[in-house]
Short mmCIF file of C-alpha atoms in Angstrom, two decimals:
data_model
loop_
_atom_site.label_atom_id
_atom_site.label_comp_id
_atom_site.label_asym_id
_atom_site.label_seq_id
_atom_site.Cartn_x
_atom_site.Cartn_y
_atom_site.Cartn_z
CA MET A 1 53.74 -7.77 50.34
CA VAL A 2 57.41 -7.39 47.81
CA ALA A 3 56.60 -7.61 45.09
CA PHE A 4 57.76 -10.55 42.66
CA THR A 5 58.57 -11.52 38.95
CA ILE A 6 56.48 -13.06 36.73
CA TYR A 7 57.75 -14.95 34.61
CA THR A 8 56.32 -16.02 30.58
CA TYR A 9 56.41 -18.74 28.27
CA ARG A 10 55.63 -18.39 24.62
CA ASP A 11 52.71 -20.88 23.57
CA LEU A 12 51.84 -24.98 24.11
CA SER A 13 55.05 -26.24 22.93
CA GLU A 14 57.01 -24.17 25.91
CA LEU A 15 55.03 -24.47 28.13
CA ARG A 16 54.91 -29.21 27.93
CA LYS A 17 58.74 -27.75 28.26
CA ILE A 18 58.70 -26.32 31.30
CA GLN A 19 56.09 -29.46 31.91
CA GLU A 20 58.67 -31.58 31.42
CA GLU A 21 60.49 -29.98 34.62
CA ARG A 22 58.26 -29.10 37.54
CA GLU A 23 54.85 -29.87 38.09
CA VAL A 24 52.85 -27.01 36.99
CA TYR A 25 49.31 -26.18 39.12
CA PRO A 26 46.27 -24.24 37.31
CA PHE A 27 44.27 -21.64 39.86
CA ILE A 28 41.80 -22.38 41.97
CA PHE A 29 40.62 -20.73 44.57
CA SER A 30 40.47 -22.05 47.93
CA GLU A 31 42.83 -24.50 46.79
CA THR A 32 46.00 -22.38 46.06
CA LEU A 33 46.94 -20.72 49.11
CA GLN A 34 46.84 -24.55 50.74
CA GLN A 35 49.09 -25.50 48.34
CA LEU A 36 51.19 -23.08 48.64
CA GLU A 37 50.52 -23.38 52.65
CA GLU A 38 51.32 -26.99 52.19
CA ASP A 39 54.78 -26.00 49.90
CA ASP A 40 55.58 -22.65 48.80
CA GLU A 41 58.66 -24.34 45.39
CA ILE A 42 55.38 -24.77 43.42
CA CYS A 43 55.02 -23.67 39.79
CA ILE A 44 51.76 -21.44 39.31
CA ASP A 45 49.87 -20.66 35.79
CA ILE A 46 47.92 -18.39 36.04
CA SER A 47 46.89 -17.41 32.52
CA ALA A 48 42.91 -18.89 32.93
CA LEU A 49 42.63 -16.68 36.19
CA ILE A 50 43.52 -14.00 33.73
CA TYR A 51 41.37 -14.07 31.23
CA TYR A 52 38.56 -14.90 34.21
CA LEU A 53 39.54 -11.36 35.99
CA LEU A 54 39.49 -9.91 32.81
CA ILE A 55 35.50 -9.97 32.19
CA GLU A 56 34.91 -10.70 36.48
CA LYS A 57 37.50 -8.13 37.90
CA ASN A 58 35.42 -8.03 41.09
CA ASN A 59 37.16 -11.29 41.94
CA ILE A 60 41.11 -9.32 41.89
CA GLN A 61 40.98 -9.32 46.11
CA PRO A 62 40.15 -12.96 46.26
CA ALA A 63 42.61 -14.10 44.20
CA TYR A 64 44.82 -11.33 45.63
CA ILE A 65 44.13 -13.43 49.48
CA ASN A 66 44.66 -17.21 47.90
CA LEU A 67 48.17 -16.18 46.55
CA ARG A 68 49.60 -14.07 49.25
CA ARG A 69 51.74 -16.93 50.47
CA ILE A 70 54.10 -16.55 47.04
CA THR A 71 57.34 -16.83 48.67
CA SER A 72 60.52 -15.59 45.96
CA ASP A 73 60.51 -19.99 46.27
CA THR A 74 57.31 -20.01 44.33
CA VAL A 75 57.43 -19.91 39.94
CA VAL A 76 54.39 -17.76 38.35
CA ILE A 77 53.90 -17.95 34.69
CA VAL A 78 51.99 -16.87 32.75
CA ASN A 79 51.49 -17.34 28.80
CA GLU A 80 52.89 -14.42 27.15
CA GLY A 81 50.58 -12.38 25.55
CA ILE A 82 48.92 -11.43 28.99
CA VAL A 83 51.54 -10.71 30.99
CA ASN A 84 50.53 -6.71 30.81
CA SER A 85 47.15 -6.99 31.79
CA ALA A 86 48.15 -10.08 34.39
CA MET A 87 50.98 -6.75 35.63
CA GLU A 88 47.69 -4.13 35.67
CA LEU A 89 45.96 -6.84 37.99
CA PHE A 90 48.57 -7.59 40.57
CA PRO A 91 50.55 -4.34 40.68
CA LEU A 92 51.72 -4.78 43.69
CA LEU A 93 52.13 -8.70 43.30
CA PHE A 94 54.53 -7.92 40.22
CA SER A 95 57.13 -5.69 40.25
CA ASN A 96 58.50 -7.07 36.64
CA TYR A 97 58.33 -9.76 34.15
CA LYS A 98 60.65 -12.49 31.79
CA ALA A 99 61.13 -14.68 29.92
CA TYR A 100 61.03 -17.95 31.20
CA TYR A 101 62.74 -19.40 29.30
CA GLU A 102 65.56 -16.64 26.68
CA LYS A 103 65.41 -17.09 23.69
CA GLY A 104 68.02 -19.73 22.00
CA ASP A 105 68.39 -21.41 25.81
CA SER A 106 66.57 -24.10 27.31
CA SER A 107 66.00 -22.23 30.81
CA VAL A 108 66.63 -19.77 32.94
CA GLU A 109 69.02 -19.44 36.19
CA GLU A 110 66.81 -18.84 38.65
CA THR A 111 64.47 -21.49 37.71
CA ALA A 112 66.63 -24.51 36.67
CA ALA A 113 68.24 -25.95 40.43
CA LEU A 114 64.44 -26.49 40.91
CA PRO A 115 63.51 -30.11 41.96
CA ILE A 116 62.08 -31.48 38.87
CA VAL A 117 58.55 -33.28 39.48
CA GLN A 118 56.53 -35.00 37.02
CA ASN A 119 53.31 -35.70 36.39
CA THR A 120 51.08 -38.41 38.72
CA LYS A 121 48.24 -39.07 35.74
CA ARG A 122 47.98 -38.22 32.63
CA ARG A 123 44.86 -37.24 30.89
CA PHE A 124 43.86 -37.43 27.27
CA ILE A 125 41.05 -36.36 24.90
CA TYR A 126 39.26 -38.95 23.26
CA LYS A 127 38.42 -37.93 19.79
CA TYR A 128 36.23 -38.32 16.96
CA ASN A 129 36.32 -37.69 13.05
CA ASN A 130 33.08 -37.44 11.66
CA ALA A 131 29.27 -36.96 12.76
CA LYS A 132 28.44 -40.41 12.39
CA ASP A 133 31.39 -41.49 14.84
CA LEU A 134 29.01 -39.19 17.40
CA GLU A 135 25.69 -41.21 16.33
CA LYS A 136 27.51 -44.06 17.71
CA ILE A 137 28.52 -43.21 20.81
CA ILE A 138 26.12 -41.49 21.35
CA GLU A 139 24.15 -45.10 20.20
CA TYR A 140 26.14 -46.51 22.79
CA ALA A 141 26.51 -44.48 25.99
CA ASP A 142 22.46 -44.50 25.63
CA GLU A 143 22.10 -49.22 25.27
CA ASN A 144 25.22 -48.71 28.53
CA ASP A 145 23.92 -46.74 30.53
CA ILE A 146 26.50 -44.19 30.45
CA PRO A 147 25.77 -40.47 30.67
CA ILE A 148 27.07 -38.06 28.00
CA ALA A 149 26.70 -34.88 28.06
CA THR A 150 28.47 -31.10 26.92
CA PHE A 151 29.85 -28.91 29.42
CA SER A 152 27.47 -26.44 29.75
CA GLN A 153 24.81 -29.17 30.32
CA ALA A 154 27.01 -31.72 32.95
CA ASN A 155 27.72 -28.09 34.47
CA GLN A 156 24.72 -27.73 35.89
CA ASP A 157 21.08 -29.79 35.00
CA ARG A 158 23.53 -33.06 35.22
CA ARG A 159 25.80 -31.85 37.07
CA GLU A 160 24.96 -34.23 39.82
CA GLU A 161 24.69 -37.74 38.27
CA PHE A 162 28.16 -36.52 36.59
CA ASN A 163 29.45 -36.27 40.30
CA LYS A 164 27.97 -39.80 41.26
CA PHE A 165 29.59 -41.63 38.48
CA ASN A 166 32.91 -39.46 39.27
CA LYS A 167 33.19 -40.53 42.78
CA SER A 168 32.19 -43.91 41.87
CA GLU A 169 35.20 -44.13 38.38
CA LYS A 170 32.09 -45.90 35.86
CA LEU A 171 32.22 -44.12 32.73
CA ALA A 172 31.36 -41.49 31.81
CA LEU A 173 31.54 -38.75 28.59
CA LEU A 174 31.99 -34.90 28.68
CA ASP A 175 31.97 -33.62 25.15
CA LEU A 176 34.27 -30.30 24.66
CA THR A 177 33.68 -29.14 21.09
CA SER A 178 31.07 -26.88 21.10
CA MET A 179 33.12 -25.21 24.27
CA SER A 180 36.37 -24.56 21.95
CA PHE A 181 33.96 -22.53 19.17
CA ALA A 182 33.03 -20.55 22.83
CA ILE A 183 36.42 -20.50 23.79
CA HIS A 184 37.64 -18.25 20.66
CA ASP A 185 34.94 -15.78 21.77
CA ASN A 186 34.76 -15.70 25.48
CA LYS A 187 38.15 -17.10 27.93
CA ASN A 188 36.15 -16.14 30.36
CA ILE A 189 35.17 -20.08 30.17
CA ILE A 190 38.51 -21.93 30.22
CA TYR A 191 38.51 -20.72 34.45
CA ALA A 192 35.40 -22.03 34.00
CA PHE A 193 36.14 -25.67 33.59
CA GLU A 194 39.10 -25.82 35.75
CA GLN A 195 37.21 -25.35 38.52
CA PHE A 196 34.32 -27.98 37.18
CA ILE A 197 37.94 -30.63 35.89
CA GLY A 198 39.48 -30.23 39.30
CA LEU A 199 36.66 -31.40 41.00
CA PHE A 200 34.92 -34.06 37.72
CA SER A 201 38.96 -35.62 36.90
CA ASN A 202 37.38 -39.23 36.52
CA ILE A 203 35.37 -38.15 33.70
CA SER A 204 36.55 -38.98 30.24
CA ILE A 205 36.82 -35.93 27.91
CA ILE A 206 35.69 -36.82 24.34
CA SER A 207 35.81 -33.94 21.64
CA HIS A 208 35.62 -33.54 17.54
CA THR A 209 38.98 -33.55 16.06
CA PRO A 210 39.44 -30.57 14.04
CA GLN A 211 38.50 -28.85 18.04
CA VAL A 212 41.34 -30.83 19.61
CA ASP A 213 44.18 -29.21 18.86
CA ASP A 214 42.35 -25.62 20.02
CA LEU A 215 40.88 -28.00 23.37
CA LEU A 216 44.79 -28.60 24.21
CA GLU A 217 46.18 -25.37 24.21
CA PHE A 218 43.50 -24.09 26.13
CA PHE A 219 43.88 -26.31 28.80
CA PRO A 220 47.25 -26.97 29.10
CA LEU A 221 47.79 -28.01 32.31
CA PHE A 222 44.94 -30.56 32.25
CA PHE A 223 45.26 -32.87 28.60
CA ASP A 224 48.60 -34.31 27.83
CA GLY A 225 47.31 -34.88 24.02
CA ALA A 226 45.00 -36.59 22.14
CA LYS A 227 44.03 -40.48 21.22
CA PRO A 228 41.11 -42.65 19.58
CA ILE A 229 38.06 -42.92 21.53
CA SER A 230 38.53 -46.15 20.23
CA ASP A 231 41.15 -46.51 22.91
CA LEU A 232 38.51 -45.35 26.06
CA ILE A 233 36.25 -48.28 24.61
CA PRO A 234 37.31 -51.22 22.39
CA GLU A 235 33.81 -52.02 21.16
CA LEU A 236 33.98 -48.52 18.48
CA GLN A 237 37.28 -50.26 16.33
CA ASN A 238 38.83 -47.49 14.47
CA MET A 239 37.09 -44.85 15.65
CA GLY A 240 38.98 -41.86 16.08
CA GLN A 241 42.17 -42.95 13.75
CA ASP A 242 44.10 -40.42 12.65
CA GLU A 243 43.66 -40.70 9.62
CA PRO A 244 39.75 -40.27 9.14
CA GLU A 245 38.30 -42.54 6.63
CA GLU A 246 38.24 -40.49 2.30
CA SER A 247 34.36 -38.99 2.17
CA ASN A 248 32.68 -41.44 0.04
CA VAL A 249 30.28 -39.32 -1.30
CA VAL A 250 30.69 -38.58 -5.48
CA LYS A 251 31.39 -34.60 -6.41
CA ILE A 252 31.54 -33.48 -9.88
CA THR A 253 34.88 -31.84 -9.17
CA ASP A 254 35.04 -35.84 -8.91
CA LEU A 255 34.35 -36.42 -12.13
CA ASN A 256 37.75 -36.85 -14.75
CA GLN A 257 36.98 -34.95 -18.62
CA GLU A 258 35.39 -38.57 -20.11
CA GLU A 259 32.92 -38.32 -16.93
CA TYR A 260 31.58 -34.65 -17.25
CA THR A 261 31.03 -34.88 -20.92
CA ASN A 262 28.93 -38.33 -20.11
CA PHE A 263 27.66 -36.10 -17.37
CA ILE A 264 26.93 -33.10 -20.07
CA THR A 265 24.94 -35.08 -22.70
CA ASP A 266 23.07 -36.76 -20.86
CA PHE A 267 22.11 -34.10 -18.41
CA SER A 268 20.96 -31.58 -22.11
CA HIS A 269 19.21 -34.70 -22.60
CA SER A 270 17.14 -35.26 -20.57
CA LEU A 271 15.93 -32.34 -19.40
CA ILE A 272 13.68 -31.44 -21.97
CA GLY A 273 13.46 -27.32 -23.11
CA HIS A 274 15.24 -24.54 -20.47
CA SER A 275 17.83 -24.26 -23.36
CA TYR A 276 18.98 -20.76 -21.78
CA PHE A 277 19.47 -22.27 -18.65
CA LYS A 278 21.66 -25.24 -19.65
CA GLU A 279 23.43 -22.42 -21.36
CA ARG A 280 24.58 -20.58 -18.51
CA LEU A 281 24.39 -23.74 -16.20
CA LYS A 282 27.34 -24.86 -18.55
CA ARG A 283 29.52 -22.20 -18.26
CA LEU A 284 28.87 -21.98 -14.55
CA LEU A 285 30.19 -25.49 -13.95
CA ASN A 286 33.12 -25.03 -16.12
CA ASN A 287 34.01 -22.73 -13.76
CA PHE A 288 32.59 -23.90 -10.72
CA ILE A 289 35.36 -27.12 -11.14
CA LEU A 290 38.12 -24.60 -11.74
CA LEU A 291 37.32 -22.19 -8.74
CA ASN A 292 36.58 -24.44 -6.27
CA LYS A 293 40.20 -26.54 -7.29
CA ALA A 294 41.67 -23.35 -6.56
CA LYS A 295 40.15 -23.46 -3.45
CA GLU A 296 37.97 -19.79 -4.56
CA GLN A 297 34.59 -21.48 -3.86
CA LYS A 298 33.64 -24.39 -2.48
CA VAL A 299 29.51 -25.00 -2.96
CA LEU A 300 27.85 -23.88 -6.17
CA SER A 301 23.78 -22.84 -5.50
CA ILE A 302 21.42 -22.43 -8.33
CA PHE A 303 17.85 -20.57 -7.16
CA LEU A 304 15.32 -21.42 -9.96
CA PHE A 305 11.27 -20.32 -10.63
CA GLY A 306 8.75 -21.21 -11.60
CA ALA A 307 5.67 -23.15 -12.15
CA SER A 308 4.70 -26.15 -10.43
CA GLY A 309 5.89 -29.82 -11.99
CA ILE A 310 7.83 -28.22 -15.36
CA GLY A 311 10.98 -29.40 -13.84
CA LYS A 312 13.12 -27.77 -11.35
CA THR A 313 13.19 -30.78 -9.09
CA GLU A 314 14.22 -32.31 -11.86
CA VAL A 315 17.86 -31.24 -12.82
CA ALA A 316 18.37 -32.27 -8.21
CA ARG A 317 17.38 -35.17 -10.11
CA LEU A 318 19.30 -35.60 -12.87
CA PHE A 319 22.37 -34.32 -11.10
CA ALA A 320 22.48 -36.69 -8.44
CA ASN A 321 21.75 -38.98 -10.72
CA GLY A 322 24.27 -38.17 -13.05
CA LEU A 323 26.85 -38.56 -10.40
CA GLN A 324 25.95 -41.69 -9.10
CA LYS A 325 23.24 -43.57 -10.41
CA ASP A 326 20.01 -44.20 -8.74
CA SER A 327 21.58 -42.31 -5.58
CA TYR A 328 19.23 -41.57 -2.52
CA LEU A 329 18.91 -37.69 -3.52
CA ALA A 330 18.80 -34.78 0.22
CA LYS A 331 15.41 -33.37 -0.60
CA ILE A 332 13.95 -30.98 2.55
CA ASN A 333 10.77 -29.81 1.59
CA PHE A 334 10.70 -25.68 3.36
CA GLN A 335 7.03 -25.23 3.25
CA ASN A 336 7.32 -27.17 6.78
CA TYR A 337 9.73 -24.68 7.91
CA SER A 338 7.39 -22.08 8.26
CA SER A 339 7.71 -22.46 11.79
CA GLN A 340 9.67 -19.99 14.78
CA ASP A 341 11.82 -23.19 15.53
CA ALA A 342 12.54 -23.83 12.09
CA LEU A 343 16.22 -23.92 11.92
CA ASN A 344 16.22 -25.99 15.37
CA SER A 345 14.55 -28.27 13.32
CA LEU A 346 16.82 -27.97 10.31
CA ILE A 347 20.13 -28.16 12.50
CA GLY A 348 19.22 -29.50 16.30
CA SER A 349 18.01 -28.64 19.17
CA PRO A 350 19.09 -27.91 21.74
CA ALA A 351 22.45 -27.96 23.38
CA GLY A 352 23.50 -31.42 25.12
CA TYR A 353 22.30 -35.19 24.20
CA VAL A 354 19.81 -36.04 26.26
CA GLY A 355 16.21 -36.12 23.57
CA CYS A 356 17.75 -33.76 20.98
CA ASN A 357 16.90 -33.39 17.26
CA HIS A 358 20.33 -34.13 15.54
CA GLY A 359 18.64 -32.31 12.74
CA GLU A 360 17.14 -32.99 8.97
CA LEU A 361 19.28 -31.29 7.44
CA SER A 362 22.59 -33.59 8.73
CA GLU A 363 20.62 -37.01 8.69
CA LYS A 364 19.81 -36.24 4.61
CA LEU A 365 23.53 -35.41 3.52
CA GLN A 366 24.99 -38.58 5.95
CA LYS A 367 21.81 -40.20 4.78
CA SER A 368 22.98 -39.36 0.83
CA LYS A 369 26.61 -40.73 -1.44
CA VAL A 370 25.94 -37.33 -3.65
CA ALA A 371 27.33 -33.81 -3.38
CA VAL A 372 23.72 -32.60 -4.42
CA LEU A 373 21.04 -30.92 -1.95
CA LEU A 374 17.97 -29.97 -2.90
CA CYS A 375 15.99 -26.89 -0.52
CA ASP A 376 12.33 -27.16 -1.95
CA GLU A 377 9.70 -24.45 -1.36
CA PHE A 378 12.46 -22.97 -0.16
CA GLU A 379 11.23 -18.64 -0.02
CA LYS A 380 8.37 -21.21 2.34
CA THR A 381 11.07 -20.88 5.59
CA THR A 382 11.87 -18.66 7.66
CA ARG A 383 14.26 -15.51 8.52
CA PRO A 384 16.29 -17.44 11.03
CA VAL A 385 16.75 -20.20 7.80
CA PHE A 386 17.70 -17.77 5.37
CA SER A 387 20.24 -15.92 7.85
CA PHE A 388 21.76 -19.70 8.37
CA PHE A 389 21.88 -20.41 4.47
CA LEU A 390 23.51 -16.96 3.69
CA GLU A 391 26.14 -18.16 6.66
CA LEU A 392 26.48 -21.81 4.59
CA LEU A 393 26.67 -20.48 0.82
CA GLU A 394 29.61 -17.53 2.34
CA ASP A 395 32.12 -20.25 3.88
CA GLY A 396 31.17 -23.45 2.67
CA ARG A 397 30.27 -25.33 5.98
CA PHE A 398 27.70 -25.54 8.62
CA THR A 399 27.83 -26.76 12.35
CA ASP A 400 24.77 -27.99 13.86
CA SER A 401 23.36 -27.71 17.28
CA MET A 402 25.58 -30.33 18.88
CA ALA A 403 29.22 -28.20 17.50
CA ARG A 404 29.30 -30.71 14.53
CA GLU A 405 31.09 -29.43 11.37
CA TYR A 406 29.20 -29.99 8.02
CA ASP A 407 32.28 -29.62 5.09
CA MET A 408 30.10 -28.81 2.00
CA ASP A 409 32.99 -28.51 -0.30
CA GLY A 410 32.24 -29.19 -3.94
CA TYR A 411 28.65 -29.86 -3.47
CA ILE A 412 25.47 -28.40 -5.82
CA ILE A 413 22.48 -26.38 -3.58
CA ILE A 414 19.27 -25.99 -5.92
CA PHE A 415 16.85 -23.99 -4.04
CA THR A 416 13.72 -24.52 -5.95
CA SER A 417 10.35 -22.05 -5.04
CA ASN A 418 6.82 -22.23 -7.38
CA ILE A 419 6.83 -17.82 -7.42
CA PRO A 420 5.40 -16.93 -10.22
CA ASN A 421 7.94 -14.47 -11.88
CA GLU A 422 10.87 -12.58 -10.96
CA ASN A 423 9.91 -9.09 -9.06
CA GLU A 424 7.78 -12.26 -6.34
CA TYR A 425 10.67 -13.37 -6.75
CA LYS A 426 12.43 -9.97 -5.10
CA LYS A 427 9.92 -9.29 -2.56
CA ALA A 428 9.89 -13.14 -0.89
CA ILE A 429 14.42 -13.55 -0.70
CA PRO A 430 16.65 -11.26 1.22
CA PRO A 431 18.13 -9.13 -0.69
CA GLU A 432 21.77 -10.57 1.56
CA LEU A 433 20.83 -13.69 -0.19
CA GLN A 434 20.11 -12.95 -3.49
CA THR A 435 23.40 -12.26 -4.18
CA ARG A 436 24.85 -15.29 -2.61
CA PHE A 437 22.94 -16.71 -5.70
CA ASP A 438 24.99 -18.03 -8.14
CA LEU A 439 22.57 -19.07 -10.91
CA VAL A 440 19.08 -17.16 -11.14
CA CYS A 441 16.83 -18.81 -13.07
CA GLU A 442 13.22 -18.84 -14.29
CA PHE A 443 11.31 -21.53 -15.40
CA GLU A 444 9.08 -21.18 -17.71
CA LYS A 445 5.94 -23.93 -19.08
CA PRO A 446 6.88 -26.51 -21.90
CA THR A 447 5.71 -25.83 -25.11
CA LEU A 448 3.82 -27.86 -27.46
CA LEU A 449 6.88 -28.66 -29.69
CA GLU A 450 8.78 -29.40 -25.44
CA LYS A 451 5.99 -30.96 -24.54
CA ARG A 452 6.05 -33.89 -27.72
CA GLU A 453 10.35 -34.37 -26.47
CA PHE A 454 9.34 -35.38 -23.42
CA LEU A 455 6.59 -38.17 -24.83
CA GLU A 456 9.14 -39.30 -26.94
CA LEU A 457 11.96 -39.18 -23.89
CA LEU A 458 9.62 -40.97 -21.95
CA PHE A 459 8.90 -44.02 -24.20
CA GLU A 460 12.64 -44.67 -24.72
CA LYS A 461 13.02 -44.51 -20.99
CA ALA A 462 10.49 -46.73 -20.78
CA LYS A 463 11.85 -48.98 -23.02
CA ASN A 464 15.40 -49.98 -20.60
CA LYS A 465 12.92 -49.83 -17.52
CA TYR A 466 10.30 -52.25 -18.81
CA LYS A 467 12.79 -54.99 -20.83
CA GLU A 468 11.05 -57.25 -19.62
CA GLN A 469 7.48 -56.31 -20.66
CA PHE A 470 9.42 -54.83 -24.42
CA ASN A 471 10.93 -58.08 -25.06
CA ASN A 472 7.32 -60.32 -23.94
CA ILE A 473 5.21 -57.56 -26.42
CA THR A 474 5.91 -56.05 -30.24
CA VAL A 475 5.43 -52.53 -29.55
CA THR A 476 4.78 -51.09 -33.84
CA ASP A 477 5.33 -47.23 -34.56
CA GLU A 478 0.89 -47.15 -34.62
CA ASP A 479 1.57 -47.68 -31.03
CA ARG A 480 4.00 -45.55 -30.12
CA GLU A 481 1.60 -42.90 -31.90
CA ARG A 482 -0.94 -44.60 -30.32
CA LEU A 483 0.61 -43.62 -26.67
CA PHE A 484 1.14 -39.96 -27.40
CA ASN A 485 -2.14 -39.69 -28.91
CA PHE A 486 -4.23 -37.84 -25.98
CA ASP A 487 -4.58 -34.00 -25.60
CA TYR A 488 -1.65 -32.94 -23.77
CA SER A 489 -1.89 -29.37 -24.57
CA GLU A 490 -3.56 -28.40 -22.10
CA LEU A 491 -1.55 -30.04 -19.64
CA SER A 492 1.64 -27.43 -18.71
CA SER A 493 2.74 -29.65 -15.94
CA LEU A 494 5.22 -32.54 -17.54
CA ARG A 495 4.24 -34.35 -14.11
CA ASP A 496 0.74 -34.39 -15.10
CA ILE A 497 1.65 -35.99 -19.33
CA LYS A 498 4.08 -38.61 -17.45
CA ARG A 499 1.39 -39.43 -15.25
CA VAL A 500 -1.30 -39.79 -18.42
CA PHE A 501 1.24 -41.41 -19.98
CA ASN A 502 2.32 -43.77 -17.60
CA ASN A 503 -0.97 -45.37 -16.99
CA ARG A 504 -1.65 -45.30 -21.01
CA LEU A 505 1.43 -47.26 -20.75
CA MET A 506 0.38 -50.02 -18.21
CA ASP A 507 -3.30 -50.55 -20.79
CA LEU A 508 -0.35 -51.40 -23.37
CA PHE A 509 0.86 -53.76 -21.44
CA SER A 510 -1.89 -55.38 -20.30
CA GLU A 511 -3.28 -55.30 -24.16
CA LYS A 512 -0.52 -57.03 -25.59
CA LEU A 513 -0.12 -59.71 -23.32
#
């Protein structure tokens, strides 16, 4: 066999330049041999083949057979990063290599005279910007009997369904978001997809916007660019536009100086007791805001433990309400996450859209308008969930089972637990996770004086909450003292004290009205 020259290109932009001059075909077993028999002056990109053969070396000989009709008129190209691998895999086929475009030149002499062939069918990746977009796409697909799946699902259990829609040219959606993550670890997948997409040419490809550039780089011969998914499905108006909607989640890092000062004042006033915690928290928040703006710290994490009903959960509520009054607080009770499939319940399962669970964490975060997450009774969950939060606190983001990425930059995550002391905390929480928490604090039971302060706070808030009732009656200092006149010395839970106070207040209204 005569050995030939293989030409290299540096990047996607250079490959696009080659495509402007001629049609570039990917290598496909059996099809490539037929193409060469019909026209030996074609241009073939074997980059995906090389990645594949580096893993599946038993297919080297079949690849040789498919390339045996190469002549001196055939142009074989490969990404320059793997050209040495190509030479090693095909030593009898290629004797040397050179750049398709010499540095500073627009072409090379050997190839410049070949005929120019433009692509006849242009394909695009249709993008969506966030998880809410994807939820709407799935809902639309379900309502209109449009199949939608990830690549692994469409290539396996739903292959027959996609084949039917491909032949009819009806709309079917294939989401490659998860594939882009997988390819970084295993480029062998590139060839598997090329085989698939060669057979399913009428299937529409969608992707989360941040992964589009990777997909265009991985599959340059199949896609000419990206468009908003609203171009494909007009009913999804403005979805996937280049400028994603700004997040309307309120973060503590967004507050101006006056708003932040008011936040701290209200927080300190509303959280009774725990002066040591409040002092440490104030310093921590100041540092977090500066570090976050400098892109040095994405998430602030706080772990609170101690007896039930003494203010741990109230910390999260005060944060949420301080950022936006009467806001919904994203709360997950990890008492319900003690089974082996706890992580699946948290972030969704399994891969593929039909019948999948989207995960409680993503659903709660989408519903909330403030950057606060409460993880209650956290010590009761499983090791995989601990590992998940270890990574989340490190990266400030997470990816759910459907490969949707959630950026938690600027979030405050509060973990609470009823474990009684520091020794139990060290036993319950893995050491590597303990080092990730920015603040760990034990909440102590309130003193008698703090209980009285709590009653004063309840009365103050009641006057705002029940304005109509207070306007219709006269509440004297004697009435006020009568409201407080019960034995709360033995009640260690502020929650229990609040329950008694509310009942006594309702009795007062009934009496006065």
